[in-house]
Backbone as numpy.savetxt, mean C-alpha at the origin, in Angstrom:
# Nx Ny Nz CAx CAy CAz Cx Cy Cz
-9.83 28.42 -10.99 -8.16 27.47 -10.92 -7.51 27.93 -11.75
-6.12 27.90 -11.79 -5.32 28.08 -12.96 -4.92 26.78 -13.63
-4.87 26.97 -15.00 -4.61 25.99 -15.79 -3.30 25.28 -15.99
-3.20 24.32 -16.10 -1.83 23.21 -16.88 -1.03 23.54 -15.50
-1.57 23.49 -14.02 -0.68 23.53 -12.94 -0.94 21.99 -12.38
-2.06 21.46 -12.52 -2.33 20.27 -11.87 -2.27 18.86 -12.31
-1.87 18.33 -11.76 -1.16 16.77 -12.73 -2.62 16.20 -12.93
-2.39 15.32 -14.26 -3.61 14.42 -14.83 -4.19 13.81 -14.08
-5.63 13.82 -13.47 -6.32 12.72 -12.96 -6.95 11.76 -13.87
-6.60 10.27 -13.98 -6.54 9.36 -14.51 -7.00 8.01 -13.92
-7.33 7.20 -14.92 -7.52 5.33 -13.87 -6.05 4.92 -14.24
-5.63 4.39 -13.18 -4.46 3.66 -12.68 -4.44 2.46 -11.91
-3.95 1.52 -12.16 -4.18 0.46 -11.44 -3.06 0.23 -10.68
-3.11 0.17 -9.24 -2.47 -0.12 -8.23 -2.47 -1.97 -7.88
-1.18 -2.37 -7.74 -0.89 -3.76 -8.06 -0.08 -4.39 -6.64
-0.50 -5.12 -5.89 0.11 -5.43 -4.82 0.73 -7.04 -5.27
1.83 -7.12 -5.42 2.68 -8.41 -5.92 2.71 -9.52 -5.01
2.76 -8.93 -3.59 3.19 -9.81 -2.79 1.60 -10.76 -2.59
0.43 -10.01 -2.29 -0.89 -10.64 -2.40 -1.79 -10.91 -3.49
-0.94 -10.52 -4.78 -1.27 -11.04 -5.82 -2.79 -10.43 -6.12
-2.92 -8.98 -5.81 -3.91 -8.35 -5.80 -3.95 -7.06 -6.47
-4.63 -6.85 -7.16 -4.68 -5.34 -7.86 -5.97 -4.87 -8.26
-6.25 -3.48 -8.06 -7.46 -2.92 -8.53 -7.42 -1.61 -9.14
-8.16 -1.17 -9.84 -8.44 -0.06 -10.91 -9.14 1.05 -10.14
-8.52 2.06 -10.09 -9.11 3.29 -9.59 -8.60 4.43 -10.19
-8.91 5.79 -9.84 -8.44 6.93 -10.58 -7.44 7.82 -9.36
-6.28 8.15 -10.09 -5.23 8.79 -9.43 -4.53 9.77 -10.37
-3.66 10.56 -9.42 -2.55 11.37 -10.33 -1.28 10.81 -10.19
-0.97 9.69 -9.60 0.44 8.67 -9.56 0.76 8.67 -10.89
2.03 9.07 -11.09 2.69 8.54 -12.32 3.62 7.45 -12.49
3.65 6.89 -13.47 4.41 5.90 -13.87 4.88 5.43 -15.24
5.92 4.61 -15.62 6.15 4.44 -16.94 5.65 3.00 -17.62
5.32 2.18 -16.36 5.10 0.87 -16.62 3.27 0.89 -16.80
3.09 -0.14 -17.60 1.51 -0.26 -18.04 1.35 -1.58 -17.96
0.04 -1.90 -17.96 -0.60 -3.24 -17.71 -1.95 -3.41 -18.43
-2.09 -4.65 -19.23 -3.59 -4.49 -20.00 -4.57 -5.35 -18.66
-5.52 -4.43 -18.40 -6.50 -4.70 -17.42 -7.71 -5.60 -18.13
-8.56 -6.12 -17.17 -9.40 -7.26 -17.54 -10.33 -6.89 -18.77
-10.67 -5.22 -19.00 -11.66 -5.11 -19.70 -10.99 -4.62 -21.38
-9.68 -5.06 -21.36 -9.07 -4.96 -22.60 -8.39 -3.77 -22.90
-8.22 -2.69 -21.95 -7.57 -1.64 -21.95 -6.39 -1.59 -21.12
-5.46 -0.69 -21.74 -4.00 -0.86 -21.15 -4.32 0.55 -20.32
-3.55 0.43 -19.03 -3.55 1.22 -18.05 -2.08 1.49 -17.25
-1.78 2.65 -16.78 -0.93 2.66 -16.15 -0.59 1.87 -14.91
0.67 1.61 -14.35 0.54 0.33 -12.96 1.23 1.05 -12.15
0.85 1.18 -10.70 1.67 1.52 -9.74 2.11 0.18 -8.68
3.26 -0.53 -8.47 3.42 -1.46 -7.87 3.19 -0.99 -6.23
2.59 -1.60 -5.04 2.70 -1.01 -3.83 3.21 -2.13 -2.93
3.72 -1.89 -1.76 4.15 -3.03 -0.82 3.07 -3.57 0.06
1.90 -2.80 0.25 0.99 -3.26 1.29 -0.14 -2.76 0.61
-1.20 -3.53 0.59 -2.89 -2.92 0.20 -3.64 -3.41 1.36
-4.57 -3.54 1.26 -5.86 -4.02 1.99 -5.90 -5.46 1.88
-5.22 -6.06 1.23 -5.23 -7.78 0.92 -3.93 -8.54 1.53
-2.85 -7.37 2.04 -1.83 -8.02 2.78 -1.67 -7.23 3.90
-2.61 -6.34 4.40 -2.07 -5.45 5.65 -2.69 -6.39 6.76
-1.97 -6.65 8.11 -2.56 -7.31 8.97 -3.61 -6.71 9.46
-3.84 -5.73 9.68 -5.08 -5.21 10.30 -6.32 -5.76 9.33
-6.10 -5.53 8.04 -7.61 -5.95 7.06 -7.61 -7.70 7.09
-6.43 -8.28 7.34 -6.26 -9.83 7.13 -6.76 -10.58 8.32
-6.44 -9.69 9.21 -6.81 -10.65 10.79 -5.59 -11.15 11.20
-4.42 -11.00 10.40 -3.43 -11.84 10.89 -2.42 -10.94 11.75
-2.66 -10.67 12.84 -1.81 -9.84 13.31 -0.82 -10.44 14.20
0.57 -9.82 14.42 1.67 -10.67 15.40 1.49 -10.11 16.91
1.71 -11.17 17.61 1.65 -10.48 18.95 2.92 -9.98 19.14
3.33 -9.17 20.11 4.54 -8.62 20.43 4.63 -9.16 22.21
5.65 -9.57 22.55 5.74 -9.72 24.18 5.92 -8.35 24.59
4.83 -7.85 25.24 5.04 -6.41 25.77 5.19 -6.25 27.00
5.08 -7.24 27.94 5.64 -7.55 29.20 7.00 -7.56 29.25
7.80 -8.67 28.35 9.13 -8.32 28.20 9.78 -7.47 28.11
9.26 -6.20 27.08 9.63 -5.19 26.70 9.71 -4.31 27.89
8.52 -4.18 28.33 8.25 -2.95 29.63 9.21 -3.56 30.76
9.80 -4.89 30.92 10.71 -5.19 32.20 11.80 -5.16 31.81
12.24 -5.28 30.42 13.63 -4.71 29.88 13.79 -3.56 30.24
12.87 -2.39 29.71 13.20 -0.96 30.04 13.18 -0.99 31.34
12.66 -1.24 32.20 12.53 -1.19 33.88 13.81 -1.61 34.34
14.44 -2.85 33.94 15.86 -2.84 34.17 16.98 -2.17 33.76
16.74 -1.57 32.39 17.75 -0.87 32.10 17.91 0.51 32.56
16.75 1.13 32.92 16.69 2.32 33.29 16.52 2.55 34.92
16.37 1.50 35.72 16.41 1.50 37.21 14.99 2.08 37.67
13.84 1.73 36.88 12.53 2.05 37.77 11.58 1.14 37.91
């Protein structure tokens, strides 16, 4: 492999502020923000919009859509 062309692979904290959930993993994601983790070390932190703690698929809180109404509206609009 070529040297000095790959991003640094390091520990990074991913934080979901909406769900008040954070986890430490390794990544090449870059950020200027840092956070002090539970072990007392300081790590870069990346804020994410959705994580497994807030995604409806993982939480079981899915929203039901009125698919019958959408199909009927489509058929009325396009005459089928």
